[in-house]
Amino acid sequence: MQTTPHTFPRRALPALLAAALMACLLSWAGGSPAHAAPGDGSVSDPDIAYVERRDTSAGTAAVPHRAERPAPVVRARLGGTATAKAAAPGQPGDPNIKFVGRWDTTSSTTAYTPYWAGAYYRAGFTGRTVKLKQRGTIDLWARIDNGPVKFYDDVKGTVNLTPTALSPGNHTLQVNYQVVAGSYKGDAVFQGLVLDSGATTFAPPAPSKLVEFVGDSITVGTTSSQNARTAYGWLIGERLGVEHTQIAQGGACLVAAADGCVGLERQFTKLNPNAATPDWNFSRYRADAVVINLGTNDVGHGVTSAQFQSAYSSLLRKVRAAYPQAWIFALETFRGRFVPQTEAAVKAAVAGGDARVSFVDTTGWLGSGDLTDSVHPNDRGHRAIADRLAPVIAARIGS
């Protein structure tokens, strides 16, 4: 069978000769045809995928075949899926703002709400001024750079934190709200920062470790001068240079009582101390140590010794499930309540194979001059607790 030789149409020869000449010129020059850089938006940009068939051979225009309409789809780099638009600097969702503690950051994209005591946020910012956007009236504390902590009483709307402009450059901000509990009904809702025109945010240096403090009004810092900020948990966190959370509620019990006492054995796993749902997402942060100080209030709510010990063992298991590598410190309550049951629960956990849980004897830590009343430490009392407890924690987590 005779095969017909393949021939090029005469009109194609000039184009072929031109292409060959261009290739030779590029070869002599040591170059190669230019390739589009990803994201440059040119027709050969590899990040643009054309839904319909297009002729891109011209290199300067992507021409749809026939009468098809242009419909380019820009590919996302993360797993081939589209990514959400990044939040503007200073707004909820800005990754340079670190929210420490249990914050609801999913119910709204424009307002973040903290729960439990001692939640705070930190951010770096440029420029000379910074303001907060607050939805409703709230008490708050703010600290810029390493300056003094300033208290803002019953503020709302746009709150100016820099009535005197700062020096130009990079700055850091830390803010925490008054604990919304009991008779205090402030609106602890973060709606964003207001920065100078052209200013932006940056992620400030962040500690690599975190200590969580679980307790009642003593851990909240009730009756101390700055509430959560002057409570022993906050003081220890700052002293050790770690992040710190206070999963604490004024008046809380360990055991949920029939008369309404909030039981932290049950609520420890929740976003909100006063709601059954939703559960807290423990993947949001990892605690390196957890300090439990519970039992002071259970006596007044009809909790039996057997109930207390059982609930304490249950809480230890929940903490261990949440933080598999954390050291757990079970404090003797400062008033000496349910001490045998607390110690027995710790011994049972150790006997069951948990080698990273300890009972802490607090006998003699507080004197009469360290209390505001018969229960709550004053500022001096919280400092005394921090002086005793900080070295115990540091010995285990290396801070």
Short mmCIF file of C-alpha atoms in Angstrom, two decimals:
data_model
loop_
_atom_site.label_atom_id
_atom_site.label_comp_id
_atom_site.label_asym_id
_atom_site.label_seq_id
_atom_site.Cartn_x
_atom_site.Cartn_y
_atom_site.Cartn_z
CA MET A 1 0.00 0.00 0.00
CA GLN A 2 1.45 3.32 -1.03
CA THR A 3 1.57 6.07 1.58
CA THR A 4 1.03 9.61 0.47
CA PRO A 5 3.76 11.93 1.79
CA HIS A 6 2.50 14.67 4.20
CA THR A 7 2.87 18.13 2.73
CA PHE A 8 2.28 21.56 4.25
CA PRO A 9 0.03 24.01 2.53
CA ARG A 10 2.02 26.68 0.73
CA ARG A 11 0.40 29.44 2.79
CA ALA A 12 1.70 27.91 6.04
CA LEU A 13 5.37 28.09 5.06
CA PRO A 14 5.91 31.77 5.93
CA ALA A 15 4.55 31.20 9.45
CA LEU A 16 6.74 28.15 9.95
CA LEU A 17 9.83 29.96 8.73
CA ALA A 18 9.08 32.88 11.07
CA ALA A 19 8.70 30.53 14.04
CA ALA A 20 11.95 28.76 13.20
CA LEU A 21 13.80 32.06 12.90
CA MET A 22 12.47 33.23 16.28
CA ALA A 23 13.59 29.97 17.91
CA CYS A 24 17.07 30.40 16.47
CA LEU A 25 17.31 33.99 17.69
CA LEU A 26 16.27 32.97 21.19
CA SER A 27 18.77 30.13 21.17
CA TRP A 28 21.60 32.45 20.12
CA ALA A 29 20.62 34.92 22.87
CA GLY A 30 20.56 32.19 25.54
CA GLY A 31 16.91 32.92 26.26
CA SER A 32 13.66 31.06 26.12
CA PRO A 33 10.07 32.02 25.50
CA ALA A 34 8.67 34.03 28.38
CA HIS A 35 6.32 32.28 30.79
CA ALA A 36 3.66 34.08 32.78
CA ALA A 37 4.17 34.33 36.49
CA PRO A 38 1.41 32.85 38.66
CA GLY A 39 -1.06 35.59 39.57
CA ASP A 40 0.11 38.12 36.99
CA GLY A 41 -3.26 37.94 35.25
CA SER A 42 -1.90 37.37 31.74
CA VAL A 43 -3.57 34.93 29.39
CA SER A 44 -0.94 32.26 30.15
CA ASP A 45 -1.09 32.76 33.92
CA PRO A 46 -1.24 29.19 35.30
CA ASP A 47 -3.60 30.32 38.06
CA ILE A 48 -6.37 31.08 35.53
CA ALA A 49 -8.36 28.14 34.24
CA TYR A 50 -10.74 28.83 31.36
CA VAL A 51 -14.04 27.03 31.63
CA GLU A 52 -14.72 26.97 27.87
CA ARG A 53 -12.30 26.26 25.02
CA ARG A 54 -10.12 29.25 24.20
CA ASP A 55 -7.34 29.99 21.73
CA THR A 56 -4.38 31.37 23.74
CA SER A 57 -1.77 30.89 21.02
CA ALA A 58 -1.46 34.60 20.38
CA GLY A 59 -0.02 35.08 23.87
CA THR A 60 -1.80 38.40 24.42
CA ALA A 61 -5.48 37.56 24.18
CA ALA A 62 -7.54 34.51 25.11
CA VAL A 63 -10.12 34.26 22.35
CA PRO A 64 -13.18 32.07 22.95
CA HIS A 65 -14.09 29.68 20.19
CA ARG A 66 -17.33 30.46 18.39
CA ALA A 67 -19.60 32.73 20.41
CA GLU A 68 -18.68 31.43 23.84
CA ARG A 69 -18.61 34.05 26.58
CA PRO A 70 -15.53 34.57 28.74
CA ALA A 71 -15.75 32.78 32.08
CA PRO A 72 -12.29 32.44 33.68
CA VAL A 73 -12.15 30.77 37.09
CA VAL A 74 -9.16 31.60 39.28
CA ARG A 75 -7.89 28.48 41.01
CA ALA A 76 -7.32 28.59 44.76
CA ARG A 77 -3.98 27.34 45.98
CA LEU A 78 -5.36 25.50 49.02
CA GLY A 79 -6.63 22.12 47.96
CA GLY A 80 -8.25 23.46 44.83
CA THR A 81 -11.05 25.14 46.78
CA ALA A 82 -12.00 28.81 46.98
CA THR A 83 -10.78 30.76 49.99
CA ALA A 84 -12.70 33.42 51.90
CA LYS A 85 -11.67 37.02 51.50
CA ALA A 86 -9.23 37.99 54.25
CA ALA A 87 -10.52 40.32 56.94
CA ALA A 88 -9.34 43.93 56.80
CA PRO A 89 -6.58 44.86 59.27
CA GLY A 90 -7.98 45.28 62.76
CA GLN A 91 -11.34 43.68 62.04
CA PRO A 92 -12.75 40.44 63.46
CA GLY A 93 -11.11 37.66 61.51
CA ASP A 94 -7.79 39.47 61.15
CA PRO A 95 -5.22 36.71 61.79
CA ASN A 96 -2.89 39.23 63.43
CA ILE A 97 -5.30 39.60 66.35
CA LYS A 98 -4.86 36.72 68.78
CA PHE A 99 -7.89 35.91 70.92
CA VAL A 100 -6.87 34.06 74.08
CA GLY A 101 -9.47 32.16 76.07
CA ARG A 102 -12.90 31.02 74.97
CA TRP A 103 -14.20 33.44 72.36
CA ASP A 104 -17.18 32.89 70.11
CA THR A 105 -15.68 33.69 66.70
CA THR A 106 -18.13 31.71 64.59
CA SER A 107 -21.61 33.06 65.35
CA SER A 108 -20.82 36.40 63.70
CA THR A 109 -18.18 37.63 61.27
CA THR A 110 -18.41 41.18 62.62
CA ALA A 111 -18.58 40.69 66.40
CA TYR A 112 -16.58 38.34 68.63
CA THR A 113 -17.77 37.56 72.16
CA PRO A 114 -15.62 36.21 75.03
CA TYR A 115 -16.94 33.84 77.67
CA TRP A 116 -15.53 32.90 81.08
CA ALA A 117 -13.16 35.16 82.98
CA GLY A 118 -9.80 36.47 81.86
CA ALA A 119 -10.27 36.26 78.09
CA TYR A 120 -8.19 38.83 76.22
CA TYR A 121 -6.81 39.69 72.82
CA ARG A 122 -3.45 40.92 71.63
CA ALA A 123 -2.43 42.58 68.38
CA GLY A 124 0.41 44.51 66.85
CA PHE A 125 -0.38 47.67 64.89
CA THR A 126 1.39 50.44 63.04
CA GLY A 127 0.65 54.14 63.10
CA ARG A 128 0.19 56.58 65.96
CA THR A 129 -3.40 55.98 67.16
CA VAL A 130 -5.76 53.09 67.84
CA LYS A 131 -9.44 52.99 68.77
CA LEU A 132 -11.82 50.17 69.68
CA LYS A 133 -15.28 49.60 68.25
CA GLN A 134 -17.57 48.50 71.07
CA ARG A 135 -21.20 47.59 70.46
CA GLY A 136 -22.55 48.38 73.90
CA THR A 137 -21.43 49.67 77.30
CA ILE A 138 -18.59 47.74 78.92
CA ASP A 139 -15.73 48.14 81.38
CA LEU A 140 -12.36 47.20 79.97
CA TRP A 141 -8.63 47.35 80.58
CA ALA A 142 -6.11 48.15 77.84
CA ARG A 143 -2.34 48.21 77.69
CA ILE A 144 -0.27 49.62 74.84
CA ASP A 145 3.33 48.46 74.46
CA ASN A 146 4.81 48.09 77.94
CA GLY A 147 2.96 51.10 79.29
CA PRO A 148 0.57 51.23 82.24
CA VAL A 149 -2.70 49.31 82.25
CA LYS A 150 -5.56 51.77 81.79
CA PHE A 151 -9.15 51.21 82.92
CA TYR A 152 -12.07 52.42 80.79
CA ASP A 153 -15.34 52.65 82.69
CA ASP A 154 -18.73 52.21 80.94
CA VAL A 155 -17.50 52.92 77.42
CA LYS A 156 -19.19 52.12 74.13
CA GLY A 157 -19.05 53.06 70.46
CA THR A 158 -15.62 54.17 69.24
CA VAL A 159 -13.27 54.19 72.23
CA ASN A 160 -10.12 56.27 71.78
CA LEU A 161 -7.17 54.54 73.45
CA THR A 162 -4.63 57.13 72.27
CA PRO A 163 -5.90 60.66 72.99
CA THR A 164 -2.21 61.54 72.90
CA ALA A 165 -0.70 60.17 69.71
CA LEU A 166 2.01 57.55 69.98
CA SER A 167 5.39 57.81 68.36
CA PRO A 168 5.45 56.49 64.77
CA GLY A 169 6.32 52.82 64.38
CA ASN A 170 5.17 49.43 65.59
CA HIS A 171 3.08 49.03 68.74
CA THR A 172 1.31 46.27 70.65
CA LEU A 173 -2.12 46.25 72.27
CA GLN A 174 -3.69 43.98 74.90
CA VAL A 175 -7.36 44.33 75.94
CA ASN A 176 -9.58 42.42 78.35
CA TYR A 177 -13.16 43.04 79.47
CA GLN A 178 -14.80 43.10 82.85
CA VAL A 179 -16.25 39.66 83.55
CA VAL A 180 -19.93 39.66 82.61
CA ALA A 181 -21.42 37.74 85.53
CA GLY A 182 -23.75 38.16 88.45
CA SER A 183 -25.18 41.69 88.62
CA TYR A 184 -22.76 43.05 86.01
CA LYS A 185 -24.39 43.07 82.56
CA GLY A 186 -21.82 44.79 80.35
CA ASP A 187 -21.68 44.12 76.61
CA ALA A 188 -18.33 42.38 76.09
CA VAL A 189 -18.29 42.30 72.29
CA PHE A 190 -15.31 43.09 70.08
CA GLN A 191 -16.18 44.72 66.75
CA GLY A 192 -12.74 45.78 65.57
CA LEU A 193 -9.94 48.31 65.77
CA VAL A 194 -9.79 51.71 64.08
CA LEU A 195 -6.30 52.47 62.83
CA ASP A 196 -4.65 55.44 61.13
CA SER A 197 -5.06 55.78 57.39
CA GLY A 198 -2.56 53.45 55.75
CA ALA A 199 -1.76 51.65 59.03
CA THR A 200 -1.95 47.90 59.38
CA THR A 201 -1.65 45.11 61.92
CA PHE A 202 1.04 42.54 62.53
CA ALA A 203 1.30 39.45 64.71
CA PRO A 204 3.19 40.32 67.90
CA PRO A 205 5.53 37.75 69.45
CA ALA A 206 3.40 35.09 71.11
CA PRO A 207 4.31 32.76 73.99
CA SER A 208 4.51 29.12 72.98
CA LYS A 209 2.92 27.77 76.17
CA LEU A 210 -0.44 28.23 77.91
CA VAL A 211 -1.69 27.58 81.43
CA GLU A 212 -5.42 27.18 82.11
CA PHE A 213 -6.94 27.95 85.52
CA VAL A 214 -10.29 26.33 86.36
CA GLY A 215 -12.26 27.59 89.32
CA ASP A 216 -14.86 29.81 90.97
CA SER A 217 -14.88 33.46 92.08
CA ILE A 218 -11.45 33.14 93.67
CA THR A 219 -9.98 32.24 90.28
CA VAL A 220 -12.09 34.97 88.63
CA GLY A 221 -10.43 37.52 90.90
CA THR A 222 -13.60 38.76 92.55
CA THR A 223 -12.90 41.62 95.03
CA SER A 224 -9.37 42.19 93.70
CA SER A 225 -8.63 45.62 92.26
CA GLN A 226 -8.66 44.72 88.56
CA ASN A 227 -10.77 41.58 88.63
CA ALA A 228 -9.26 38.90 86.39
CA ARG A 229 -6.09 40.92 85.76
CA THR A 230 -5.11 40.87 89.44
CA ALA A 231 -6.17 37.25 90.08
CA TYR A 232 -3.48 34.67 90.76
CA GLY A 233 -3.96 32.95 87.39
CA TRP A 234 -3.30 36.10 85.39
CA LEU A 235 -0.35 37.01 87.63
CA ILE A 236 1.23 33.58 87.19
CA GLY A 237 0.76 33.63 83.44
CA GLU A 238 2.43 37.01 83.12
CA ARG A 239 5.22 36.03 85.50
CA LEU A 240 6.02 32.82 83.61
CA GLY A 241 5.70 34.47 80.21
CA VAL A 242 2.92 32.16 79.02
CA GLU A 243 -0.58 32.66 77.67
CA HIS A 244 -3.21 32.13 80.37
CA THR A 245 -6.93 31.42 80.58
CA GLN A 246 -9.33 31.56 83.50
CA ILE A 247 -12.14 29.06 82.97
CA ALA A 248 -13.87 30.33 86.06
CA GLN A 249 -17.30 31.48 87.13
CA GLY A 250 -18.27 33.34 90.27
CA GLY A 251 -20.29 31.13 92.61
CA ALA A 252 -19.50 27.97 90.65
CA CYS A 253 -19.48 24.52 92.19
CA LEU A 254 -17.73 21.40 91.01
CA VAL A 255 -21.03 19.48 91.03
CA ALA A 256 -24.08 20.93 89.27
CA ALA A 257 -26.58 21.37 92.10
CA ALA A 258 -30.36 21.11 91.94
CA ASP A 259 -30.61 24.67 93.29
CA GLY A 260 -28.88 26.06 90.21
CA CYS A 261 -25.21 26.19 91.18
CA VAL A 262 -23.20 25.97 87.95
CA GLY A 263 -21.17 22.75 87.98
CA LEU A 264 -17.82 22.98 86.24
CA GLU A 265 -17.50 19.22 85.98
CA ARG A 266 -20.27 19.61 83.42
CA GLN A 267 -19.53 23.05 82.00
CA PHE A 268 -15.77 22.71 81.57
CA THR A 269 -16.30 21.42 78.04
CA LYS A 270 -18.63 24.27 76.99
CA LEU A 271 -18.07 27.57 75.23
CA ASN A 272 -20.39 29.37 77.68
CA PRO A 273 -20.48 28.62 81.42
CA ASN A 274 -24.22 29.24 81.46
CA ALA A 275 -25.32 27.29 78.39
CA ALA A 276 -25.50 23.60 77.63
CA THR A 277 -24.44 24.15 74.03
CA PRO A 278 -22.27 24.53 72.08
CA ASP A 279 -19.27 22.48 73.14
CA TRP A 280 -15.93 24.23 73.16
CA ASN A 281 -13.58 23.35 70.32
CA PHE A 282 -10.45 22.25 72.16
CA SER A 283 -8.42 22.32 68.97
CA ARG A 284 -8.45 26.14 69.21
CA TYR A 285 -5.56 26.04 71.68
CA ARG A 286 -3.55 23.54 73.72
CA ALA A 287 -2.89 23.92 77.44
CA ASP A 288 0.48 22.84 78.81
CA ALA A 289 -0.81 22.93 82.38
CA VAL A 290 -4.24 23.06 84.02
CA VAL A 291 -4.82 24.25 87.59
CA ILE A 292 -8.11 23.23 89.25
CA ASN A 293 -9.35 25.11 92.31
CA LEU A 294 -12.88 23.90 93.04
CA GLY A 295 -14.91 22.85 96.08
CA THR A 296 -15.29 26.05 98.07
CA ASN A 297 -18.96 26.51 97.10
CA ASP A 298 -20.17 22.91 96.99
CA VAL A 299 -20.58 22.71 100.74
CA GLY A 300 -23.44 25.20 100.66
CA HIS A 301 -25.32 23.33 97.94
CA GLY A 302 -25.86 19.94 99.51
CA VAL A 303 -23.10 18.09 97.66
CA THR A 304 -22.04 14.89 99.44
CA SER A 305 -18.47 13.70 99.80
CA ALA A 306 -19.11 10.75 97.48
CA GLN A 307 -20.66 13.00 94.84
CA PHE A 308 -17.74 15.39 95.05
CA GLN A 309 -15.05 12.74 94.68
CA SER A 310 -16.86 11.12 91.76
CA ALA A 311 -17.28 14.48 90.02
CA TYR A 312 -13.64 15.41 90.62
CA SER A 313 -12.50 12.15 89.04
CA SER A 314 -14.78 12.84 86.09
CA LEU A 315 -13.36 16.36 85.67
CA LEU A 316 -9.80 15.01 85.72
CA ARG A 317 -10.71 12.60 82.93
CA LYS A 318 -12.28 15.40 80.87
CA VAL A 319 -9.25 17.63 81.30
CA ARG A 320 -6.96 14.78 80.31
CA ALA A 321 -9.06 14.05 77.20
CA ALA A 322 -8.93 17.73 76.24
CA TYR A 323 -5.19 18.13 76.86
CA PRO A 324 -3.41 14.75 76.63
CA GLN A 325 0.05 16.12 77.51
CA ALA A 326 -0.81 18.78 80.09
CA TRP A 327 0.25 18.71 83.71
CA ILE A 328 -2.84 18.88 85.95
CA PHE A 329 -2.60 20.49 89.37
CA ALA A 330 -5.48 19.87 91.80
CA LEU A 331 -5.33 22.56 94.47
CA GLU A 332 -6.45 22.08 98.03
CA THR A 333 -9.14 24.72 98.44
CA PHE A 334 -7.91 27.65 100.53
CA ARG A 335 -10.72 27.08 103.04
CA GLY A 336 -9.86 23.38 103.35
CA ARG A 337 -13.10 22.01 101.93
CA PHE A 338 -13.37 18.52 100.37
CA VAL A 339 -9.63 18.04 100.76
CA PRO A 340 -9.67 14.23 101.34
CA GLN A 341 -11.96 13.77 98.33
CA THR A 342 -9.78 15.94 96.09
CA GLU A 343 -6.64 14.06 97.10
CA ALA A 344 -8.38 10.70 96.68
CA ALA A 345 -9.47 11.59 93.14
CA VAL A 346 -5.87 12.50 92.27
CA LYS A 347 -4.51 9.26 93.75
CA ALA A 348 -7.09 7.28 91.76
CA ALA A 349 -6.04 9.01 88.55
CA VAL A 350 -2.38 8.25 89.21
CA ALA A 351 -3.19 4.64 90.07
CA GLY A 352 -5.08 4.44 86.80
CA GLY A 353 -1.96 5.37 84.83
CA ASP A 354 -2.06 9.18 84.67
CA ALA A 355 1.42 10.23 85.79
CA ARG A 356 0.94 13.93 85.01
CA VAL A 357 -1.50 14.93 87.74
CA SER A 358 -0.59 16.28 91.18
CA PHE A 359 -2.31 17.34 94.38
CA VAL A 360 -1.08 20.70 95.69
CA ASP A 361 -1.23 21.30 99.43
CA THR A 362 -2.02 25.01 99.99
CA THR A 363 -2.03 24.94 103.78
CA GLY A 364 -0.79 28.27 105.17
CA TRP A 365 -0.65 30.08 101.85
CA LEU A 366 -3.07 32.82 102.93
CA GLY A 367 -3.18 34.79 106.16
CA SER A 368 -5.91 37.00 107.58
CA GLY A 369 -4.40 40.08 105.92
CA ASP A 370 -4.61 38.42 102.52
CA LEU A 371 -8.42 38.32 102.35
CA THR A 372 -11.06 40.90 101.47
CA ASP A 373 -13.63 38.88 103.40
CA SER A 374 -13.54 35.37 104.81
CA VAL A 375 -13.27 33.80 101.33
CA HIS A 376 -11.81 36.03 98.62
CA PRO A 377 -8.15 37.02 98.42
CA ASN A 378 -7.30 40.68 98.03
CA ASP A 379 -4.47 41.85 95.75
CA ARG A 380 -1.86 40.86 98.31
CA GLY A 381 -3.47 37.47 98.72
CA HIS A 382 -3.44 36.78 94.99
CA ARG A 383 0.23 37.76 94.86
CA ALA A 384 0.91 35.37 97.75
CA ILE A 385 -0.79 32.54 95.86
CA ALA A 386 1.19 33.37 92.72
CA ASP A 387 4.43 33.38 94.71
CA ARG A 388 3.74 29.83 95.92
CA LEU A 389 2.14 28.33 92.84
CA ALA A 390 4.24 29.77 90.00
CA PRO A 391 7.37 27.76 90.91
CA VAL A 392 5.31 24.56 91.17
CA ILE A 393 3.98 25.02 87.65
CA ALA A 394 7.32 26.16 86.24
CA ALA A 395 9.04 23.05 87.58
CA ARG A 396 6.75 20.91 85.42
CA ILE A 397 6.42 22.88 82.19
CA GLY A 398 9.87 24.43 82.09
CA SER A 399 8.99 28.13 82.18
#
